[in-house]
PDB file of C-alpha atoms in Angstrom:
ATOM      1  CA  MET M   1       1.814  27.869  11.248  1.00  0.00           C
ATOM      2  CA  SER M   2       0.530  25.465   8.663  1.00  0.00           C
ATOM      3  CA  VAL M   3      -1.901  26.126   5.381  1.00  0.00           C
ATOM      4  CA  SER M   4      -5.423  26.032   5.434  1.00  0.00           C
ATOM      5  CA  CYS M   5      -6.646  22.752   3.537  1.00  0.00           C
ATOM      6  CA  SER M   6      -9.752  21.008   2.152  1.00  0.00           C
ATOM      7  CA  ILE M   7      -9.869  17.088   2.825  1.00  0.00           C
ATOM      8  CA  LEU M   8     -11.507  15.447   0.160  1.00  0.00           C
ATOM      9  CA  ILE M   9     -12.875  11.707   0.843  1.00  0.00           C
ATOM     10  CA  PRO M  10     -14.303   9.854  -2.387  1.00  0.00           C
ATOM     11  CA  ALA M  11     -16.609   6.771  -0.739  1.00  0.00           C
ATOM     12  CA  HIS M  12     -18.761   4.392  -2.840  1.00  0.00           C
ATOM     13  CA  ASN M  13     -20.867   2.561  -0.360  1.00  0.00           C
ATOM     14  CA  GLU M  14     -18.628   3.092   2.623  1.00  0.00           C
ATOM     15  CA  VAL M  15     -20.987   2.197   5.577  1.00  0.00           C
ATOM     16  CA  GLY M  16     -18.983   0.334   8.035  1.00  0.00           C
ATOM     17  CA  TYR M  17     -15.523   2.581   6.764  1.00  0.00           C
ATOM     18  CA  ILE M  18     -16.938   6.144   6.488  1.00  0.00           C
ATOM     19  CA  GLU M  19     -17.884   6.053  10.441  1.00  0.00           C
ATOM     20  CA  PRO M  20     -14.132   5.422  11.564  1.00  0.00           C
ATOM     21  CA  CYS M  21     -12.533   7.659   8.825  1.00  0.00           C
ATOM     22  CA  LEU M  22     -15.002  10.545  10.073  1.00  0.00           C
ATOM     23  CA  GLU M  23     -14.233   9.906  13.900  1.00  0.00           C
ATOM     24  CA  ALA M  24     -10.378   9.614  13.183  1.00  0.00           C
ATOM     25  CA  LEU M  25     -10.960  13.084  11.259  1.00  0.00           C
ATOM     26  CA  LEU M  26     -12.665  14.633  14.449  1.00  0.00           C
ATOM     27  CA  ALA M  27      -9.942  13.599  16.391  1.00  0.00           C
ATOM     28  CA  SER M  28      -7.382  15.108  14.691  1.00  0.00           C
ATOM     29  CA  ASP M  29      -5.096  17.640  16.124  1.00  0.00           C
ATOM     30  CA  ALA M  30      -5.716  21.482  15.238  1.00  0.00           C
ATOM     31  CA  THR M  31      -3.630  22.682  12.380  1.00  0.00           C
ATOM     32  CA  GLY M  32      -3.509  26.401  13.231  1.00  0.00           C
ATOM     33  CA  ALA M  33      -5.418  27.386   9.767  1.00  0.00           C
ATOM     34  CA  ARG M  34      -8.973  26.455   8.625  1.00  0.00           C
ATOM     35  CA  VAL M  35      -9.625  23.242   7.166  1.00  0.00           C
ATOM     36  CA  GLU M  36     -12.910  21.774   5.229  1.00  0.00           C
ATOM     37  CA  VAL M  37     -14.322  18.443   5.063  1.00  0.00           C
ATOM     38  CA  ILE M  38     -15.832  17.187   1.756  1.00  0.00           C
ATOM     39  CA  VAL M  39     -16.814  13.537   1.161  1.00  0.00           C
ATOM     40  CA  MET M  40     -17.716  12.812  -2.187  1.00  0.00           C
ATOM     41  CA  ALA M  41     -20.283  10.106  -2.320  1.00  0.00           C
ATOM     42  CA  ASN M  42     -20.472   8.522  -5.393  1.00  0.00           C
ATOM     43  CA  GLY M  43     -23.337   5.938  -6.711  1.00  0.00           C
ATOM     44  CA  CYS M  44     -24.262   4.900  -3.443  1.00  0.00           C
ATOM     45  CA  THR M  45     -26.485   2.399  -3.021  1.00  0.00           C
ATOM     46  CA  ASP M  46     -26.301   2.446   1.112  1.00  0.00           C
ATOM     47  CA  ALA M  47     -26.520   4.959   3.648  1.00  0.00           C
ATOM     48  CA  THR M  48     -23.230   6.204   3.139  1.00  0.00           C
ATOM     49  CA  VAL M  49     -24.371  10.134   2.302  1.00  0.00           C
ATOM     50  CA  GLN M  50     -27.134   9.626   5.735  1.00  0.00           C
ATOM     51  CA  VAL M  51     -24.278   8.923   7.503  1.00  0.00           C
ATOM     52  CA  ALA M  52     -21.657  11.402   6.533  1.00  0.00           C
ATOM     53  CA  ARG M  53     -24.101  13.902   6.905  1.00  0.00           C
ATOM     54  CA  SER M  54     -24.997  13.018  10.355  1.00  0.00           C
ATOM     55  CA  PHE M  55     -21.073  13.709  11.607  1.00  0.00           C
ATOM     56  CA  ALA M  56     -21.742  17.727  10.057  1.00  0.00           C
ATOM     57  CA  GLY M  57     -22.835  18.994  13.531  1.00  0.00           C
ATOM     58  CA  ARG M  58     -19.495  17.259  15.269  1.00  0.00           C
ATOM     59  CA  PHE M  59     -17.140  19.044  12.240  1.00  0.00           C
ATOM     60  CA  ALA M  60     -18.618  22.249  12.603  1.00  0.00           C
ATOM     61  CA  THR M  61     -18.172  22.105  16.352  1.00  0.00           C
ATOM     62  CA  LYS M  62     -14.428  21.119  15.609  1.00  0.00           C
ATOM     63  CA  GLY M  63     -14.460  24.196  13.470  1.00  0.00           C
ATOM     64  CA  TRP M  64     -13.952  21.640  10.223  1.00  0.00           C
ATOM     65  CA  PRO M  65     -17.204  22.399   8.241  1.00  0.00           C
ATOM     66  CA  LEU M  66     -18.351  19.100   6.598  1.00  0.00           C
ATOM     67  CA  SER M  67     -20.072  19.114   3.514  1.00  0.00           C
ATOM     68  CA  VAL M  68     -21.241  15.808   1.342  1.00  0.00           C
ATOM     69  CA  LEU M  69     -21.891  15.825  -2.281  1.00  0.00           C
ATOM     70  CA  ASN M  70     -24.466  13.368  -3.494  1.00  0.00           C
ATOM     71  CA  LEU M  71     -22.955  12.185  -6.855  1.00  0.00           C
ATOM     72  CA  GLU M  72     -25.746   9.981  -9.018  1.00  0.00           C
ATOM     73  CA  ALA M  73     -22.983   8.376 -11.242  1.00  0.00           C
ATOM     74  CA  GLY M  74     -20.094   5.996  -9.492  1.00  0.00           C
ATOM     75  CA  GLY M  75     -16.486   6.588 -10.332  1.00  0.00           C
ATOM     76  CA  LYS M  76     -13.495   7.958  -8.093  1.00  0.00           C
ATOM     77  CA  MET M  77     -12.255   9.816 -10.532  1.00  0.00           C
ATOM     78  CA  ALA M  78     -15.063  11.873 -11.459  1.00  0.00           C
ATOM     79  CA  ALA M  79     -15.703  12.008  -7.627  1.00  0.00           C
ATOM     80  CA  LEU M  80     -12.422  13.878  -6.947  1.00  0.00           C
ATOM     81  CA  ASN M  81     -12.631  16.203  -9.275  1.00  0.00           C
ATOM     82  CA  ALA M  82     -16.385  17.410  -8.315  1.00  0.00           C
ATOM     83  CA  GLY M  83     -14.441  17.680  -4.676  1.00  0.00           C
ATOM     84  CA  ASP M  84     -11.597  19.830  -6.213  1.00  0.00           C
ATOM     85  CA  ARG M  85     -14.531  21.857  -8.304  1.00  0.00           C
ATOM     86  CA  THR M  86     -16.259  22.673  -4.588  1.00  0.00           C
ATOM     87  CA  ALA M  87     -13.001  22.985  -2.587  1.00  0.00           C
ATOM     88  CA  VAL M  88     -12.140  26.478  -1.168  1.00  0.00           C
ATOM     89  CA  HIS M  89      -8.749  26.100   0.109  1.00  0.00           C
ATOM     90  CA  GLY M  90      -5.424  25.558  -2.338  1.00  0.00           C
ATOM     91  CA  ALA M  91      -3.949  22.999  -0.432  1.00  0.00           C
ATOM     92  CA  ARG M  92      -5.600  19.456  -0.775  1.00  0.00           C
ATOM     93  CA  ILE M  93      -5.726  16.233   1.110  1.00  0.00           C
ATOM     94  CA  TYR M  94      -7.012  13.191   0.143  1.00  0.00           C
ATOM     95  CA  VAL M  95      -7.927  10.364   2.177  1.00  0.00           C
ATOM     96  CA  ASP M  96      -9.203   7.136   0.931  1.00  0.00           C
ATOM     97  CA  ALA M  97     -12.891   6.505   2.869  1.00  0.00           C
ATOM     98  CA  ASP M  98     -11.694   3.545   4.616  1.00  0.00           C
ATOM     99  CA  VAL M  99      -8.172   5.268   6.083  1.00  0.00           C
ATOM    100  CA  VAL M 100      -8.143   5.732   9.683  1.00  0.00           C
ATOM    101  CA  VAL M 101      -5.560   8.703  10.483  1.00  0.00           C
ATOM    102  CA  THR M 102      -3.576   9.314  13.749  1.00  0.00           C
ATOM    103  CA  PRO M 103      -4.404  12.259  15.487  1.00  0.00           C
ATOM    104  CA  PRO M 104      -0.846  14.373  14.489  1.00  0.00           C
ATOM    105  CA  LEU M 105      -1.103  13.519  10.511  1.00  0.00           C
ATOM    106  CA  ILE M 106      -3.419  16.178   9.367  1.00  0.00           C
ATOM    107  CA  ALA M 107      -1.371  18.732  11.172  1.00  0.00           C
ATOM    108  CA  GLN M 108       1.806  17.233   9.578  1.00  0.00           C
ATOM    109  CA  LEU M 109       0.799  17.353   6.160  1.00  0.00           C
ATOM    110  CA  ALA M 110      -0.730  20.771   6.772  1.00  0.00           C
ATOM    111  CA  GLN M 111       2.942  21.971   8.198  1.00  0.00           C
ATOM    112  CA  VAL M 112       4.899  20.427   5.277  1.00  0.00           C
ATOM    113  CA  LEU M 113       2.521  22.020   2.431  1.00  0.00           C
ATOM    114  CA  ASP M 114       2.870  25.303   4.194  1.00  0.00           C
ATOM    115  CA  THR M 115       5.498  26.767   1.388  1.00  0.00           C
ATOM    116  CA  GLU M 116       4.995  28.224  -2.006  1.00  0.00           C
ATOM    117  CA  GLU M 117       7.404  25.613  -2.751  1.00  0.00           C
ATOM    118  CA  VAL M 118       5.779  22.647  -4.769  1.00  0.00           C
ATOM    119  CA  ARG M 119       5.374  19.940  -2.128  1.00  0.00           C
ATOM    120  CA  TYR M 120       3.753  16.425  -2.432  1.00  0.00           C
ATOM    121  CA  ALA M 121       3.097  14.699   1.236  1.00  0.00           C
ATOM    122  CA  SER M 122       1.820  11.862   3.008  1.00  0.00           C
ATOM    123  CA  GLY M 123       2.236   9.851   6.126  1.00  0.00           C
ATOM    124  CA  SER M 124       3.163   6.420   6.695  1.00  0.00           C
ATOM    125  CA  PRO M 125       0.778   3.491   6.153  1.00  0.00           C
ATOM    126  CA  VAL M 126       0.337   0.966   8.524  1.00  0.00           C
ATOM    127  CA  VAL M 127      -0.992  -2.143   6.627  1.00  0.00           C
ATOM    128  CA  GLN M 128      -4.155  -3.619   8.554  1.00  0.00           C
ATOM    129  CA  ALA M 129      -5.327  -7.599   8.059  1.00  0.00           C
ATOM    130  CA  ALA M 130      -7.477  -8.578  10.456  1.00  0.00           C
ATOM    131  CA  GLY M 131      -8.753 -11.407   8.565  1.00  0.00           C
ATOM    132  CA  SER M 132      -7.609 -14.818   7.141  1.00  0.00           C
ATOM    133  CA  ALA M 133      -4.331 -16.489   7.923  1.00  0.00           C
ATOM    134  CA  PHE M 134      -3.615 -16.124   4.243  1.00  0.00           C
ATOM    135  CA  THR M 135      -4.031 -12.321   4.190  1.00  0.00           C
ATOM    136  CA  ARG M 136      -2.236 -11.734   7.282  1.00  0.00           C
ATOM    137  CA  ALA M 137       0.712 -13.615   5.554  1.00  0.00           C
ATOM    138  CA  TYR M 138       0.404 -11.622   2.246  1.00  0.00           C
ATOM    139  CA  ALA M 139       0.024  -8.419   4.080  1.00  0.00           C
ATOM    140  CA  ARG M 140       3.024  -8.422   6.159  1.00  0.00           C
ATOM    141  CA  PHE M 141       4.974  -9.384   3.329  1.00  0.00           C
ATOM    142  CA  TRP M 142       3.416  -6.940   1.134  1.00  0.00           C
ATOM    143  CA  ALA M 143       4.390  -4.339   3.849  1.00  0.00           C
ATOM    144  CA  SER M 144       7.674  -4.900   4.163  1.00  0.00           C
ATOM    145  CA  LEU M 145       8.433  -4.672   0.297  1.00  0.00           C
ATOM    146  CA  PRO M 146      10.295  -1.570  -0.204  1.00  0.00           C
ATOM    147  CA  PHE M 147       8.025   0.593  -2.177  1.00  0.00           C
ATOM    148  CA  CYS M 148       6.015   0.181   1.575  1.00  0.00           C
ATOM    149  CA  THR M 149       9.304   1.029   3.807  1.00  0.00           C
ATOM    150  CA  HIS M 150      10.690   4.136   2.048  1.00  0.00           C
ATOM    151  CA  GLY M 151      10.027   6.835   0.165  1.00  0.00           C
ATOM    152  CA  VAL M 152       6.517   7.937   0.037  1.00  0.00           C
ATOM    153  CA  PRO M 153       4.121   5.720  -1.041  1.00  0.00           C
ATOM    154  CA  GLY M 154       0.964   7.540  -0.764  1.00  0.00           C
ATOM    155  CA  PHE M 155      -1.292   4.898  -0.838  1.00  0.00           C
ATOM    156  CA  GLY M 156      -4.725   5.589   0.798  1.00  0.00           C
ATOM    157  CA  VAL M 157      -3.826   9.280   1.958  1.00  0.00           C
ATOM    158  CA  PHE M 158      -1.842  11.985  -0.359  1.00  0.00           C
ATOM    159  CA  ALA M 159      -1.610  15.742  -0.082  1.00  0.00           C
ATOM    160  CA  VAL M 160      -0.402  18.568  -2.373  1.00  0.00           C
ATOM    161  CA  ASN M 161      -0.215  22.302  -1.186  1.00  0.00           C
ATOM    162  CA  ARG M 162      -1.756  24.962  -4.233  1.00  0.00           C
ATOM    163  CA  ALA M 163       1.617  25.329  -6.331  1.00  0.00           C
ATOM    164  CA  ALA M 164       1.984  21.110  -6.628  1.00  0.00           C
ATOM    165  CA  ARG M 165      -1.802  21.073  -7.756  1.00  0.00           C
ATOM    166  CA  GLN M 166      -1.130  23.127 -10.583  1.00  0.00           C
ATOM    167  CA  ARG M 167       0.944  20.423 -12.079  1.00  0.00           C
ATOM    168  CA  TRP M 168      -2.035  18.438 -13.442  1.00  0.00           C
ATOM    169  CA  GLY M 169      -5.826  19.697 -14.389  1.00  0.00           C
ATOM    170  CA  ALA M 170      -8.602  17.574 -13.920  1.00  0.00           C
ATOM    171  CA  PHE M 171      -8.138  13.807 -12.827  1.00  0.00           C
ATOM    172  CA  PRO M 172      -7.577  11.700 -15.974  1.00  0.00           C
ATOM    173  CA  ASP M 173     -10.206   8.581 -16.157  1.00  0.00           C
ATOM    174  CA  ILE M 174      -7.711   6.277 -15.178  1.00  0.00           C
ATOM    175  CA  ILE M 175      -7.479   3.316 -12.419  1.00  0.00           C
ATOM    176  CA  SER M 176      -4.485   4.624 -10.321  1.00  0.00           C
ATOM    177  CA  ASP M 177      -4.850   8.133  -9.161  1.00  0.00           C
ATOM    178  CA  ASP M 178      -2.394   7.727  -6.345  1.00  0.00           C
ATOM    179  CA  THR M 179       0.661   6.383  -8.729  1.00  0.00           C
ATOM    180  CA  PHE M 180      -0.236   9.036 -11.259  1.00  0.00           C
ATOM    181  CA  VAL M 181      -0.005  11.721  -8.344  1.00  0.00           C
ATOM    182  CA  ARG M 182       2.868  10.190  -7.178  1.00  0.00           C
ATOM    183  CA  LEU M 183       4.711  10.424 -10.276  1.00  0.00           C
ATOM    184  CA  SER M 184       3.551  13.750 -11.152  1.00  0.00           C
ATOM    185  CA  PHE M 185       6.822  14.930  -8.501  1.00  0.00           C
ATOM    186  CA  THR M 186      10.037  14.176  -8.397  1.00  0.00           C
ATOM    187  CA  PRO M 187      11.334  12.336  -4.906  1.00  0.00           C
ATOM    188  CA  SER M 188      12.615  15.402  -3.872  1.00  0.00           C
ATOM    189  CA  GLU M 189       9.438  17.102  -4.178  1.00  0.00           C
ATOM    190  CA  ARG M 190       7.735  13.982  -2.117  1.00  0.00           C
ATOM    191  CA  HIS M 191       7.710  14.435   1.472  1.00  0.00           C
ATOM    192  CA  ARG M 192       6.770  11.764   4.199  1.00  0.00           C
ATOM    193  CA  VAL M 193       5.732  12.700   7.640  1.00  0.00           C
ATOM    194  CA  PRO M 194       6.540  10.674  10.495  1.00  0.00           C
ATOM    195  CA  ALA M 195       2.658  10.295  11.735  1.00  0.00           C
ATOM    196  CA  THR M 196       1.290   6.995  10.746  1.00  0.00           C
ATOM    197  CA  TYR M 197      -2.421   6.100   9.432  1.00  0.00           C
ATOM    198  CA  SER M 198      -4.256   2.665   9.141  1.00  0.00           C
ATOM    199  CA  TRP M 199      -4.931   1.194   5.282  1.00  0.00           C
ATOM    200  CA  PRO M 200      -6.734  -2.100   5.663  1.00  0.00           C
ATOM    201  CA  MET M 201      -5.862  -5.094   3.271  1.00  0.00           C
ATOM    202  CA  ILE M 202      -8.662  -6.674   1.591  1.00  0.00           C
ATOM    203  CA  GLU M 203      -9.468  -9.995   2.998  1.00  0.00           C
ATOM    204  CA  GLY M 204      -9.023 -13.758   1.214  1.00  0.00           C
ATOM    205  CA  MET M 205      -7.173 -14.860  -1.479  1.00  0.00           C
ATOM    206  CA  ALA M 206      -9.998 -14.191  -4.488  1.00  0.00           C
ATOM    207  CA  ALA M 207     -10.189 -10.564  -3.610  1.00  0.00           C
ATOM    208  CA  LEU M 208      -6.694  -9.861  -3.179  1.00  0.00           C
ATOM    209  CA  ILE M 209      -5.985 -11.564  -6.660  1.00  0.00           C
ATOM    210  CA  LYS M 210      -8.872  -9.104  -8.234  1.00  0.00           C
ATOM    211  CA  VAL M 211      -7.583  -6.119  -6.430  1.00  0.00           C
ATOM    212  CA  ARG M 212      -3.628  -6.892  -7.563  1.00  0.00           C
ATOM    213  CA  ARG M 213      -4.985  -7.211 -10.782  1.00  0.00           C
ATOM    214  CA  ARG M 214      -6.730  -3.864 -10.852  1.00  0.00           C
ATOM    215  CA  GLN M 215      -3.575  -2.320  -9.348  1.00  0.00           C
ATOM    216  CA  ASP M 216      -1.370  -3.942 -11.612  1.00  0.00           C
ATOM    217  CA  ILE M 217      -3.788  -2.690 -14.879  1.00  0.00           C
ATOM    218  CA  GLY M 218      -3.756   0.686 -13.054  1.00  0.00           C
ATOM    219  CA  VAL M 219       0.256   1.347 -12.958  1.00  0.00           C
ATOM    220  CA  ALA M 220       0.193  -0.297 -16.582  1.00  0.00           C
ATOM    221  CA  GLU M 221      -2.352   2.379 -17.472  1.00  0.00           C
ATOM    222  CA  VAL M 222      -0.201   5.338 -16.094  1.00  0.00           C
ATOM    223  CA  LYS M 223       2.527   3.774 -17.479  1.00  0.00           C
ATOM    224  CA  THR M 224       0.955   3.614 -21.153  1.00  0.00           C
ATOM    225  CA  GLU M 225      -0.866   7.016 -21.079  1.00  0.00           C
ATOM    226  CA  PHE M 226       1.688   9.072 -18.957  1.00  0.00           C
ATOM    227  CA  PRO M 227       5.272   7.292 -19.958  1.00  0.00           C
ATOM    228  CA  GLU M 228       7.223  10.855 -18.803  1.00  0.00           C
ATOM    229  CA  LEU M 229       6.057   9.982 -15.242  1.00  0.00           C
ATOM    230  CA  TRP M 230       7.972   6.869 -15.011  1.00  0.00           C
ATOM    231  CA  ASP M 231      11.093   8.855 -14.388  1.00  0.00           C
ATOM    232  CA  ASN M 232       9.824   9.799 -11.040  1.00  0.00           C
ATOM    233  CA  HIS M 233       9.964   6.388  -9.256  1.00  0.00           C
ATOM    234  CA  ASP M 234      12.156   6.150  -6.258  1.00  0.00           C
ATOM    235  CA  PRO M 235      15.725   4.499  -6.640  1.00  0.00           C
ATOM    236  CA  VAL M 236      15.801   1.603  -4.622  1.00  0.00           C
ATOM    237  CA  PRO M 237      17.608   2.159  -1.485  1.00  0.00           C
ATOM    238  CA  GLU M 238      20.500   1.016  -0.590  1.00  0.00           C
ATOM    239  CA  ASP M 239      19.708  -0.365   2.904  1.00  0.00           C
ATOM    240  CA  ALA M 240      16.459  -1.716   1.247  1.00  0.00           C
ATOM    241  CA  LYS M 241      16.714  -5.867   1.473  1.00  0.00           C
ATOM    242  CA  PRO M 242      16.311  -7.890  -1.454  1.00  0.00           C
ATOM    243  CA  VAL M 243      12.911  -9.728  -2.212  1.00  0.00           C
ATOM    244  CA  TRP M 244      15.034 -13.432  -1.410  1.00  0.00           C
ATOM    245  CA  LYS M 245      15.642 -12.238   2.097  1.00  0.00           C
ATOM    246  CA  LEU M 246      12.439 -11.072   2.782  1.00  0.00           C
ATOM    247  CA  ALA M 247      11.172 -14.681   1.787  1.00  0.00           C
ATOM    248  CA  LEU M 248      13.692 -16.351   4.239  1.00  0.00           C
ATOM    249  CA  GLN M 249      12.642 -14.221   6.840  1.00  0.00           C
ATOM    250  CA  ALA M 250       8.956 -14.386   6.015  1.00  0.00           C
ATOM    251  CA  PRO M 251       8.221 -17.752   4.139  1.00  0.00           C
ATOM    252  CA  LEU M 252       4.813 -18.103   4.746  1.00  0.00           C
ATOM    253  CA  GLY M 253       4.252 -14.063   3.465  1.00  0.00           C
ATOM    254  CA  PHE M 254       6.784 -14.897   0.311  1.00  0.00           C
ATOM    255  CA  VAL M 255       4.238 -17.972  -0.594  1.00  0.00           C
ATOM    256  CA  ALA M 256       1.143 -16.275  -0.161  1.00  0.00           C
ATOM    257  CA  PHE M 257       2.163 -13.236  -1.965  1.00  0.00           C
ATOM    258  CA  ALA M 258       3.967 -15.019  -4.834  1.00  0.00           C
ATOM    259  CA  ILE M 259       0.249 -17.347  -5.293  1.00  0.00           C
ATOM    260  CA  VAL M 260      -1.650 -13.501  -5.741  1.00  0.00           C
ATOM    261  CA  ALA M 261       1.297 -12.430  -7.903  1.00  0.00           C
ATOM    262  CA  LEU M 262       1.106 -15.702 -10.267  1.00  0.00           C
ATOM    263  CA  ALA M 263      -2.620 -15.921 -10.011  1.00  0.00           C
ATOM    264  CA  VAL M 264      -2.870 -12.299 -11.682  1.00  0.00           C
ATOM    265  CA  ARG M 265      -1.473 -13.720 -14.649  1.00  0.00           C
ATOM    266  CA  LEU M 266      -4.038 -16.207 -15.592  1.00  0.00           C
ATOM    267  CA  PRO M 267      -6.827 -15.762 -18.101  1.00  0.00           C
ATOM    268  CA  HIS M 268      -9.770 -13.669 -16.386  1.00  0.00           C
ATOM    269  CA  ARG M 269     -13.123 -11.971 -17.387  1.00  0.00           C
ATOM    270  CA  SER M 270     -13.020  -8.645 -17.448  1.00  0.00           C
ATOM    271  CA  GLN M 271     -14.299  -6.836 -14.083  1.00  0.00           C
ATOM    272  CA  GLU M 272     -15.396  -3.230 -13.348  1.00  0.00           C
ATOM    273  CA  ARG M 273     -12.964  -0.948 -13.249  1.00  0.00           C
ATOM    274  CA  TRP M 274     -14.047   0.308 -10.082  1.00  0.00           C
ATOM    275  CA  ALA M 275     -15.172  -2.482  -8.248  1.00  0.00           C
ATOM    276  CA  ARG M 276     -13.504  -3.100  -4.707  1.00  0.00           C
ATOM    277  CA  GLY M 277     -12.340  -6.516  -3.485  1.00  0.00           C
ATOM    278  CA  ARG M 278     -13.867  -7.000   0.266  1.00  0.00           C
TER     279      ARG M 278
END
């Protein structure tokens, strides 16, 4: 058995990304329970709304009704809150619009969430980088860090059951939704399923710096506004390789990673809170 769930997809100008995301969901294995899909198109100036709605018939045939919310204002947290207000099922699976799930992922998440115990869950991320050599080197090194290889990182996809969703109310107006939600649960409450999903690394050094800066600001924001959550970090696993060993194994990746990390600390102009570096 598995639990009925609502799949929530915040989307801001996602033409070219939302199509493979929805195609992958259409190819997902049956869960054995009811599923609905909600796309929260927020502040879109492209054809995201029309493209997403064009999938409605195929999702109806699958038995997973698709609805598209056309929200005038941009902002991921507001979009997530709008999706939560619309969702009919207690279990929620939050999927970024540029993520591509593998067929077993949704069913495995729904099965893990089928309990009255508090459960947070995610899949096993596969970081994709198809651009420049710099981006590929950075992505390989980043994906080898303990945060990605151990625990339940939850970037791009995270899920909670009804009991877990009661852990917080509305999404707060912060940058890092995945960090806030993940740290709202203890390591023993977080579960990683074996099914994978593809998460795209943004392209180019300038874009990597921009996004890394936003990530750092987002994490600091959670630490400042919700300090009680900070104890819920995963402990460093005993079998995790130290950074110096990873650097020896992938020196080019380490150099790329270090360049971005150092550049983030340089003076910079303020940027849009919700801008994406791609």
